[in-house]
CSV table of C-alpha atoms in Angstrom, one decimal:
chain,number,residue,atom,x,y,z
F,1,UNK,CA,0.0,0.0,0.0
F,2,UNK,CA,3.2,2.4,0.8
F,3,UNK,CA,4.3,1.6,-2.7
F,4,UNK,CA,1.6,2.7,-4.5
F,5,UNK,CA,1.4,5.8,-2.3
F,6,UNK,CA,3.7,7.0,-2.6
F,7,UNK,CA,3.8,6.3,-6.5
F,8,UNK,CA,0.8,8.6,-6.9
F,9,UNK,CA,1.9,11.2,-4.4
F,10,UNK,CA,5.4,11.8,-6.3
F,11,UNK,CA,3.5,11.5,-9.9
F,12,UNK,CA,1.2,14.0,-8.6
F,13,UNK,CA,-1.2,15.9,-11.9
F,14,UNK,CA,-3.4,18.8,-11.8
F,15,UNK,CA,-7.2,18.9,-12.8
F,16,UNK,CA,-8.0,17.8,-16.5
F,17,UNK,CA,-4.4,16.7,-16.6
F,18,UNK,CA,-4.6,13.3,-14.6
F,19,UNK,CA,-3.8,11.1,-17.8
F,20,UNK,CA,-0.6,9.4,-16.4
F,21,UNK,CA,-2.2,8.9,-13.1
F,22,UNK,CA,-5.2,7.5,-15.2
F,23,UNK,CA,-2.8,5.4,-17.1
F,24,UNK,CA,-0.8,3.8,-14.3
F,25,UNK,CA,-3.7,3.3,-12.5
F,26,UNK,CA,-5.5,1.1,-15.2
F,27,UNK,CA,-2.3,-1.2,-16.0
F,28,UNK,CA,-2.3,-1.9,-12.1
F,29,UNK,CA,-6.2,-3.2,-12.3
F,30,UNK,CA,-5.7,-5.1,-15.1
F,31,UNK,CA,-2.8,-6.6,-14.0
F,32,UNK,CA,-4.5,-8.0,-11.1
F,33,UNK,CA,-7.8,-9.4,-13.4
F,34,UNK,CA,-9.8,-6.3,-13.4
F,35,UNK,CA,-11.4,-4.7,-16.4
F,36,UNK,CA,-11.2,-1.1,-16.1
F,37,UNK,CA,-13.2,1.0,-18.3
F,38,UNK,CA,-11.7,4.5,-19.1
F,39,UNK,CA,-14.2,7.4,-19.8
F,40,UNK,CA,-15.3,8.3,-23.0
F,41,UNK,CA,-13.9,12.5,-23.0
F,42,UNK,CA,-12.2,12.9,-19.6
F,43,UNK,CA,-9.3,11.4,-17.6
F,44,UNK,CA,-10.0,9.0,-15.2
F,45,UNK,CA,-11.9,5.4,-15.0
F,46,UNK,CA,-14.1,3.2,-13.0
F,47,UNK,CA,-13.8,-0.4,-12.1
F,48,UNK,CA,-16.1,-2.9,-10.9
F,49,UNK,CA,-16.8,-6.3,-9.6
F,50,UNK,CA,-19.9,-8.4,-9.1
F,51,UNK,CA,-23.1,-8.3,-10.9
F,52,UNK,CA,-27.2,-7.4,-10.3
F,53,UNK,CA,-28.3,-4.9,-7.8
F,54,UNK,CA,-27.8,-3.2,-5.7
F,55,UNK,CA,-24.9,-0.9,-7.2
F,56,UNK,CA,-22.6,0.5,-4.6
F,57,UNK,CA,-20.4,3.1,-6.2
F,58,UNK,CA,-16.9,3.9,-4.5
F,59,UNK,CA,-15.3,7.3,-5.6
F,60,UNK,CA,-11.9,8.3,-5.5
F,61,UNK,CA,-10.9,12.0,-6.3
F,62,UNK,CA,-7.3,12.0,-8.8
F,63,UNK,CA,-6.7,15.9,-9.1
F,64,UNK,CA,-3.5,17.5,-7.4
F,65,UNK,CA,-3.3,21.4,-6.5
F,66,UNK,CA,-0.8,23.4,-8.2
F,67,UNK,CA,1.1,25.4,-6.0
F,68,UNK,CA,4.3,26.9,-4.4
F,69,UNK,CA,6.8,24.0,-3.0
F,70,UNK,CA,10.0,25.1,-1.4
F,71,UNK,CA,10.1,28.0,-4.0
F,72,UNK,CA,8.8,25.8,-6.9
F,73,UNK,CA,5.7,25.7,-8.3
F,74,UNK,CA,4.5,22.1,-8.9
F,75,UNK,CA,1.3,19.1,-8.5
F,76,UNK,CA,1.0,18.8,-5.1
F,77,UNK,CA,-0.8,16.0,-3.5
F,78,UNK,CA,-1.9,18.6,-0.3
F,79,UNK,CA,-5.3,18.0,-0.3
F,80,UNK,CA,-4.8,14.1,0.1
F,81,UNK,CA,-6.3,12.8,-3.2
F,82,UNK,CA,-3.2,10.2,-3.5
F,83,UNK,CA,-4.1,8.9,-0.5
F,84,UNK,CA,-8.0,8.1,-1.2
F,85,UNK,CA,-6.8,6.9,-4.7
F,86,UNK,CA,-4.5,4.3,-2.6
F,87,UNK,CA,-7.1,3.4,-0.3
F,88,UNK,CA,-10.1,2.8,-3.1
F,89,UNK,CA,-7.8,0.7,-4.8
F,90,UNK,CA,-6.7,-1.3,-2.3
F,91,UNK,CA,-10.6,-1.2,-1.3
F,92,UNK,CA,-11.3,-3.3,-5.0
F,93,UNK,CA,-8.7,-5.6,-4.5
F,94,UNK,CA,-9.4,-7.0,-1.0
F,95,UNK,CA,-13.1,-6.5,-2.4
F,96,UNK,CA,-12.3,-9.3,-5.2
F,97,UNK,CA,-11.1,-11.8,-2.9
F,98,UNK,CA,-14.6,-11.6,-1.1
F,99,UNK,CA,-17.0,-11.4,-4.3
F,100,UNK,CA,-18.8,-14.5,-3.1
F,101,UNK,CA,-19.4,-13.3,0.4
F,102,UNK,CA,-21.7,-10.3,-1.4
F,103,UNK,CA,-24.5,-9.9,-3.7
F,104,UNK,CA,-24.4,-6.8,-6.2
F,105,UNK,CA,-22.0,-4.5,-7.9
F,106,UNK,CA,-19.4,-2.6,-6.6
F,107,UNK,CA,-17.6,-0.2,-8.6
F,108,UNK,CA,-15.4,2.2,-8.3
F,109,UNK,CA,-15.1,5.8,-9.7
F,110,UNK,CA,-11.5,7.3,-10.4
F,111,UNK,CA,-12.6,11.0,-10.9
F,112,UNK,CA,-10.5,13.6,-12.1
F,113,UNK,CA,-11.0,18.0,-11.7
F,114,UNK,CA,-12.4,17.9,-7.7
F,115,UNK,CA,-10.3,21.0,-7.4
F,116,UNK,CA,-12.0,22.6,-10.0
F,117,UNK,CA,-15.3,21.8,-8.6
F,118,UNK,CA,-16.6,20.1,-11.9
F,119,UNK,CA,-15.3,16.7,-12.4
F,120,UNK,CA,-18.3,15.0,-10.6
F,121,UNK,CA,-20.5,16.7,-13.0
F,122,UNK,CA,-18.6,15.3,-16.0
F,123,UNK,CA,-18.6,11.8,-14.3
F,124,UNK,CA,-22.3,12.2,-14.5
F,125,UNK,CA,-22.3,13.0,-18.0
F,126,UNK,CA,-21.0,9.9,-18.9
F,127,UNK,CA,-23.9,7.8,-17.7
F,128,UNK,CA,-21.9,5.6,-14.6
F,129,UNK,CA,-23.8,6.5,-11.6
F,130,UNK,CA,-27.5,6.4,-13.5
F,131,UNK,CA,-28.1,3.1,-12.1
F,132,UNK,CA,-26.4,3.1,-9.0
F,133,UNK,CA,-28.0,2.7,-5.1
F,134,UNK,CA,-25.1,3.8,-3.0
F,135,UNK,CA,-22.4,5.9,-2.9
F,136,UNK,CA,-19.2,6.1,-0.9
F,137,UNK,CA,-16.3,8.7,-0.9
F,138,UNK,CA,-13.7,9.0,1.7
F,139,UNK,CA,-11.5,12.5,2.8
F,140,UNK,CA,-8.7,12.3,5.1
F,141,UNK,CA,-9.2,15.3,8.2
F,142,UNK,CA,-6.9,17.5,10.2
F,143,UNK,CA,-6.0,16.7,13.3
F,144,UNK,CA,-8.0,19.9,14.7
F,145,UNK,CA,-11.2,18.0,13.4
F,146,UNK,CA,-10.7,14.2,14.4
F,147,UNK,CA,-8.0,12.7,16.0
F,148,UNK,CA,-6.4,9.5,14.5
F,149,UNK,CA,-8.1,6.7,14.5
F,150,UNK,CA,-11.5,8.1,15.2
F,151,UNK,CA,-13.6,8.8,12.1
F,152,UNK,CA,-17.4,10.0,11.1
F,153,UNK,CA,-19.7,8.6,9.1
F,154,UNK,CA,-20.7,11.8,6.9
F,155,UNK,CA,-19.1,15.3,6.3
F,156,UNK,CA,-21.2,18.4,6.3
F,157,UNK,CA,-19.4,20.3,3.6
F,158,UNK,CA,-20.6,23.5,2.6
F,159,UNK,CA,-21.8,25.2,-0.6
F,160,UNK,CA,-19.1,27.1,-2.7
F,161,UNK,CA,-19.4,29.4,-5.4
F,162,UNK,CA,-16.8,31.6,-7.0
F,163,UNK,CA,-18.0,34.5,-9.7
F,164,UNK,CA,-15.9,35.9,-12.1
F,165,UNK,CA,-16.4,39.3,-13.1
F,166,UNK,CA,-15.6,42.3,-14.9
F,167,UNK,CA,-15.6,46.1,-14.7
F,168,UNK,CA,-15.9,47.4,-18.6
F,169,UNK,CA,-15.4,51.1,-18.8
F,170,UNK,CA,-13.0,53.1,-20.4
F,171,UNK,CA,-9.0,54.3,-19.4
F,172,UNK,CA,-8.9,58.0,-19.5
F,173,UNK,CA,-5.8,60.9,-18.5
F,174,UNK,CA,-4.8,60.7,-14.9
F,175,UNK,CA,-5.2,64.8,-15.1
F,176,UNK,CA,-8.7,64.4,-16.0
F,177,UNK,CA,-10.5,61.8,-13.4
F,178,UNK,CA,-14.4,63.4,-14.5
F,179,UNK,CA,-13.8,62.1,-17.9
F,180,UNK,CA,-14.9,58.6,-16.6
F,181,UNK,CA,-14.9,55.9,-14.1
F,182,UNK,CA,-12.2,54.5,-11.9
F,183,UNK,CA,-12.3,50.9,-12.2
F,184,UNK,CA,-10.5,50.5,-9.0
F,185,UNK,CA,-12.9,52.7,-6.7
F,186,UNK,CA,-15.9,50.5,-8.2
F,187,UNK,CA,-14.1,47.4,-7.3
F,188,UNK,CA,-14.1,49.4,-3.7
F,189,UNK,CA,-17.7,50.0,-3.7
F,190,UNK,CA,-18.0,46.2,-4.5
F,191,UNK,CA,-15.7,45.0,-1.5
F,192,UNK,CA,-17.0,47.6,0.4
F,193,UNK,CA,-20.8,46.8,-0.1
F,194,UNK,CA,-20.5,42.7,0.0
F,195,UNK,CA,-20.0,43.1,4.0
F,196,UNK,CA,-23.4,44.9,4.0
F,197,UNK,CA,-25.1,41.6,2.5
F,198,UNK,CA,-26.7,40.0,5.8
F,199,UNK,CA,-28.0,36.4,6.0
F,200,UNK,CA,-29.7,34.9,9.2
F,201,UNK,CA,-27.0,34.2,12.1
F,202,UNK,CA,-28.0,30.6,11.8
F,203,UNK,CA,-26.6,29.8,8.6
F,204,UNK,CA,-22.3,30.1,8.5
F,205,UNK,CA,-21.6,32.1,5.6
F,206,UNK,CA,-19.1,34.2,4.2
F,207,UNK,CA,-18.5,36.3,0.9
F,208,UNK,CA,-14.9,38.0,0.1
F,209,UNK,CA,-13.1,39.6,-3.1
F,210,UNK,CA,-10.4,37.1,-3.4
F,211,UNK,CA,-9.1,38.5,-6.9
F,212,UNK,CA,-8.6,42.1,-8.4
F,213,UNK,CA,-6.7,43.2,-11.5
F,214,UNK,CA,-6.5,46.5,-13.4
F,215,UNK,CA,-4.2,49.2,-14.4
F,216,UNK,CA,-0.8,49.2,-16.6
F,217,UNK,CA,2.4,50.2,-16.0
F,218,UNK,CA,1.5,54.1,-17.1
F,219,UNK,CA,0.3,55.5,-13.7
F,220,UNK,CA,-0.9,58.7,-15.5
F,221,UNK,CA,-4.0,56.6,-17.3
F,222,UNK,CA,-6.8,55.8,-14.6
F,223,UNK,CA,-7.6,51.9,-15.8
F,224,UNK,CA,-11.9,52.5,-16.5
F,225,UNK,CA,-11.4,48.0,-17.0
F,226,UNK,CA,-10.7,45.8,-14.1
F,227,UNK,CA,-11.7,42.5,-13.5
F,228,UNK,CA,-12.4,41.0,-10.0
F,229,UNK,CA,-13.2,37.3,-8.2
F,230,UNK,CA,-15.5,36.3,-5.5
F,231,UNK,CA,-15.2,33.6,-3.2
F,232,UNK,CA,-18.8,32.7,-1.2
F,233,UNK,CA,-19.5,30.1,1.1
F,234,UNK,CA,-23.0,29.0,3.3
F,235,UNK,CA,-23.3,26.1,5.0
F,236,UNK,CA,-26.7,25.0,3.2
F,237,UNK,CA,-27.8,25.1,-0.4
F,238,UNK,CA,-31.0,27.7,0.6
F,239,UNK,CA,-28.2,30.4,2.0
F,240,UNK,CA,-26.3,29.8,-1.0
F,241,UNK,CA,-29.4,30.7,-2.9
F,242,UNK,CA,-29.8,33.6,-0.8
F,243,UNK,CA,-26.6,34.8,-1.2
F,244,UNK,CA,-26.3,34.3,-5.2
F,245,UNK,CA,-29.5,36.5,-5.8
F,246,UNK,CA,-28.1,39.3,-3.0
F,247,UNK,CA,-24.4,39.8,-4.9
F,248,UNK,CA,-26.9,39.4,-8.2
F,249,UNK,CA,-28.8,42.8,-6.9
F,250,UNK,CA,-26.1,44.5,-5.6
F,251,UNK,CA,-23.6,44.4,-8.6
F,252,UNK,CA,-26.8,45.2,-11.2
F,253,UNK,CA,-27.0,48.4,-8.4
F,254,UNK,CA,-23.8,49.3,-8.7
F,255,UNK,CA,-23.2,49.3,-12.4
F,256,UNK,CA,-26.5,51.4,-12.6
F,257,UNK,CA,-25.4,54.0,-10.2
F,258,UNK,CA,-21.7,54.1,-11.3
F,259,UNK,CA,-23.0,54.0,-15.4
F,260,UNK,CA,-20.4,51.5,-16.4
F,261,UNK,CA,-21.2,47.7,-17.4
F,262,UNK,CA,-20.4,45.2,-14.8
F,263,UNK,CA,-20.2,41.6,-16.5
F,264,UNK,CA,-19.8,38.4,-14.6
F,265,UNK,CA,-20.6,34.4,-14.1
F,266,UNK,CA,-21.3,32.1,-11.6
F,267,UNK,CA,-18.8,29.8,-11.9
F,268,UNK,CA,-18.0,26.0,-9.9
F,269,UNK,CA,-21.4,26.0,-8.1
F,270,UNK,CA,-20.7,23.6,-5.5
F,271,UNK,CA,-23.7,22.0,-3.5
F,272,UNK,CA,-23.7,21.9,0.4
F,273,UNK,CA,-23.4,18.2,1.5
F,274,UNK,CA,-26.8,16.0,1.0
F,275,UNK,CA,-26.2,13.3,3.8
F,276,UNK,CA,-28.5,10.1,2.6
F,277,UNK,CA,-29.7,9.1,6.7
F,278,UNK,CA,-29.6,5.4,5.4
F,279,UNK,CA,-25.8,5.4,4.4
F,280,UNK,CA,-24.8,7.1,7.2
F,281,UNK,CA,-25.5,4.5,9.1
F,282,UNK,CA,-23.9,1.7,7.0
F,283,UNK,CA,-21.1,3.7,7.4
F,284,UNK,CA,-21.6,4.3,11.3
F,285,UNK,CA,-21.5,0.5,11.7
F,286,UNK,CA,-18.6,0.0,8.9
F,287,UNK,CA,-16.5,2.0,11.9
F,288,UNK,CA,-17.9,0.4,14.7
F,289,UNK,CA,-18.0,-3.2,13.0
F,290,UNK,CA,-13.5,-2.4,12.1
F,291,UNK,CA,-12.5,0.3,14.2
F,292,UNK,CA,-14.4,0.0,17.4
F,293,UNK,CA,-17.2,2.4,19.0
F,294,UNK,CA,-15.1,4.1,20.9
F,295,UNK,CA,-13.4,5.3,17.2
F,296,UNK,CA,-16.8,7.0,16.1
F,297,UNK,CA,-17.6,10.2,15.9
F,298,UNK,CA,-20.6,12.1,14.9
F,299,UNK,CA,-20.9,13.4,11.5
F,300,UNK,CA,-18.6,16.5,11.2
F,301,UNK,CA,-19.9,20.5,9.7
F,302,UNK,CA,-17.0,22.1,7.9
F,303,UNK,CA,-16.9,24.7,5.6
F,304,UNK,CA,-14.9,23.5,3.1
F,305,UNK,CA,-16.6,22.2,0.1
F,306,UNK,CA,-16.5,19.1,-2.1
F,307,UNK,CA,-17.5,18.7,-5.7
F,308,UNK,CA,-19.1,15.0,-4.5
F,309,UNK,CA,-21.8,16.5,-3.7
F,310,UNK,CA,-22.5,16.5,-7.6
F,311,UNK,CA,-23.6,13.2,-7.7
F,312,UNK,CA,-26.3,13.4,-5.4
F,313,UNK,CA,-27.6,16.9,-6.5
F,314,UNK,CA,-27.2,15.3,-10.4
F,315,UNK,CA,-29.4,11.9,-9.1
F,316,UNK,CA,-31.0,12.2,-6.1
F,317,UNK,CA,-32.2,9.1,-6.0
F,318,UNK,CA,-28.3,7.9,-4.9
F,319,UNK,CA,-27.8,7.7,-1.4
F,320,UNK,CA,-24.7,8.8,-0.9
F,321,UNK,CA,-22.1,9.8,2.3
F,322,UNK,CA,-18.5,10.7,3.0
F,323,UNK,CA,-16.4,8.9,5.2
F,324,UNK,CA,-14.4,11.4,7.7
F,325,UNK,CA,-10.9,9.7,7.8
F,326,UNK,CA,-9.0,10.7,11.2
F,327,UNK,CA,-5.6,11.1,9.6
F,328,UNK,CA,-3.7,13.6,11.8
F,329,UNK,CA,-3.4,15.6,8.9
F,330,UNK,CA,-0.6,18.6,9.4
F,331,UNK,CA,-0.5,21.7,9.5
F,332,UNK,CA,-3.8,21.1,7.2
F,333,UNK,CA,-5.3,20.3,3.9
F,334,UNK,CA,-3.5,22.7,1.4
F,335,UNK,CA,-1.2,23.1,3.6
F,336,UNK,CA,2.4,22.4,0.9
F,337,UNK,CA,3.5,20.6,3.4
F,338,UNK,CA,1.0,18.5,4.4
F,339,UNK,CA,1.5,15.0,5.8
F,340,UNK,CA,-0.7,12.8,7.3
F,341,UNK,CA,-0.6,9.1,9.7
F,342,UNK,CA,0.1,6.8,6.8
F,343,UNK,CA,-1.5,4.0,9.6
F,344,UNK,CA,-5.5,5.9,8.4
F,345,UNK,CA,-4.9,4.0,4.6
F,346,UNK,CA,-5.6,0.9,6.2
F,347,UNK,CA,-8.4,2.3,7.9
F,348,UNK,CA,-9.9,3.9,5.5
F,349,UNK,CA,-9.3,0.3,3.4
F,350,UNK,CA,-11.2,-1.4,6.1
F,351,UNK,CA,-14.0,1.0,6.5
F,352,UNK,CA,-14.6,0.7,2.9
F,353,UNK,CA,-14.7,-2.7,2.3
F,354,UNK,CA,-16.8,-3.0,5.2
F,355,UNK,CA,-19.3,-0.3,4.6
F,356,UNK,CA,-19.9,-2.5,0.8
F,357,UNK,CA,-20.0,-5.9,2.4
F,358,UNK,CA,-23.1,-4.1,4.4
F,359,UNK,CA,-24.5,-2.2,1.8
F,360,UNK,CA,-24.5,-5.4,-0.4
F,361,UNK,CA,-25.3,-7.7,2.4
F,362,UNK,CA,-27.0,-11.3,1.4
């Protein structure tokens, strides 16, 4: 399990680019007697084993973050997708030594683009999850959230939207300011007037300019063009609904006061977590039944978001949880220097095959 570990974590690939990591991936399953199917327009694969109904999906997320390394930018396995690519693997294969002991299909997803917030969607697009009754994903956890070994049988993820946008007017003579608009103090007015948006106390939520560009070299022109980024979080789908038509209003407002267009898109919608009750508690006794009781913990609310969420928005019918992995992961996710207890891939192996085995149950 090290091996292929740390395989994937030192062959790390950013979103849309996970071809070698799709590659290696399939020459491993096939090698063992598996026949991988690779999707039709996008990296990645899935796998399965058994036959009939019910379907019990496993998904394993294949994207790395790009970032800055010791002064380098590179794919960086931070978030801990190498790790839940090791564990659904190893999943299958322990899986396929027990195919008698289970009635059903089990397959697994290898998805690619979770960091973009749209590789679930494509996943769906190519048809794999239409007929399928569960769904499983796994996500390691700092050590501020759960202590290694415990885990939870669901994560509360929050909704997630970015929107891109852009300030259209026109550059004019530093001299001459009443000749047109300032790009930059509109961007102000924006920032400025996003802390005025108020949703109820009960609902987490925040909304901050996290991108701003405009201006040239010349300091004598004052840039009229600018274009600007918003990152907005709520902790359910009906603030994020709330939210979306608020910023909506306020930037039509502003460009009508201020007389200068103000384009923008919605972009990586990401749905707050949509716990199915029924697989949470297959995988509440999937803990108990390998790890113990005194190793569970209830379902965890955290901020962060999740593009698996897409499945169950996309097909509702699935019912569909995340396993909370304690990992010990340091300092945290993103972190470039993240590590994590390499003991939590067995667990997570267990917990797994486990939480199938129940769902599938004879």
């Amino acid at each position: 399990m090290e091996v292929l570990w740390n395989h994937l974590h030192t062959h790390a690939e950013i979103s849309w680019k996970e071809v070698e990591t799709t590659n290696y991936l399939v020459a491993l399953f096939k090698k063992s007697g598996f026949h991988p199917v690779r999707f039709q327009h996008i990296p990645g694969f899935y796998v399965e084993i058994g036959n009939d109904k019910p379907v019990v999906g496993l998904r394993a997320d294949m994207d790395a973050l790009w970032q800055e390394v010791d002064g380098e930018h590179q794919a960086n396995h931070s978030c801990g997708h190498d790790a839940h690519m090791t564990i659904v693997t190893e999943a299958m294969h322990l899986l396929k030594k027990m195919e008698g002991d289970f009635s059903g299909t089990i397959r697994a997803i290898f998805q690619p683009a979770e960091e973009l917030g749209n590789g679930a969607n494509r996943v769906v697009e190519e048809g794999i999850i239409d007929d399928m009754d569960y769904l499983f994903g796994i996500h390691l956890r700092p050590k501020s959230e759960i202590g290694f070994p415990n885990c939870a049988p669901g994560i509360q993820h929050g909704a997630c939207l970015f929107v891109k946008g852009e300030i259209k007017g026109e550059d004019h003579h530093g001299a001459r300011p009443h000749e047109g608009i300032n790009a930059i103090e509109v961007g102000g007015i924006i920032q400025q007037h996003l802390k005025n948006i108020h949703i109820s106390p009960f609902i987490p939520a925040s909304i901050k300019m996290t991108n701003f560009h405009a201006g040239t070299d010349n300091f004598n022109i004052i840039p009229g063009k600018a274009t600007f980024g918003l990152d907005i979080r709520s902790q359910t789908n009906e603030g994020m609904t709330f939210l979306k038509g608020e910023i909506s209003r306020l930037l039509e407002h502003i460009s009508n006061i201020y007389n200068v267009p103000i384009e923008y898109e919605l972009i990586d919608d990401v749905p707050a977590a949509m716990i199915n009750p029924e697989a949470e508690k297959i995988m509440e006794q999937a803990i108990i039944h390998t790890l113990g009781k005194n190793a569970l913990v209830s379902t965890i609310e955290t901020p962060g978001s999740d593009d698996f969420h897409y499945y169950t928005a996309n097909r509702p019918q699935v019912k569909a949880t995340m396993l909370a992995l304690g990992a010990n992961v340091s300092p945290g996710l993103h972190h470039p220097h993240m590590t994590f207890n390499h003991e939590s891939l067995k667990n997570g192996v267990e917990v797994l095959v486990e939480a199938c085995m129940l769902a599938t149950k004879k």
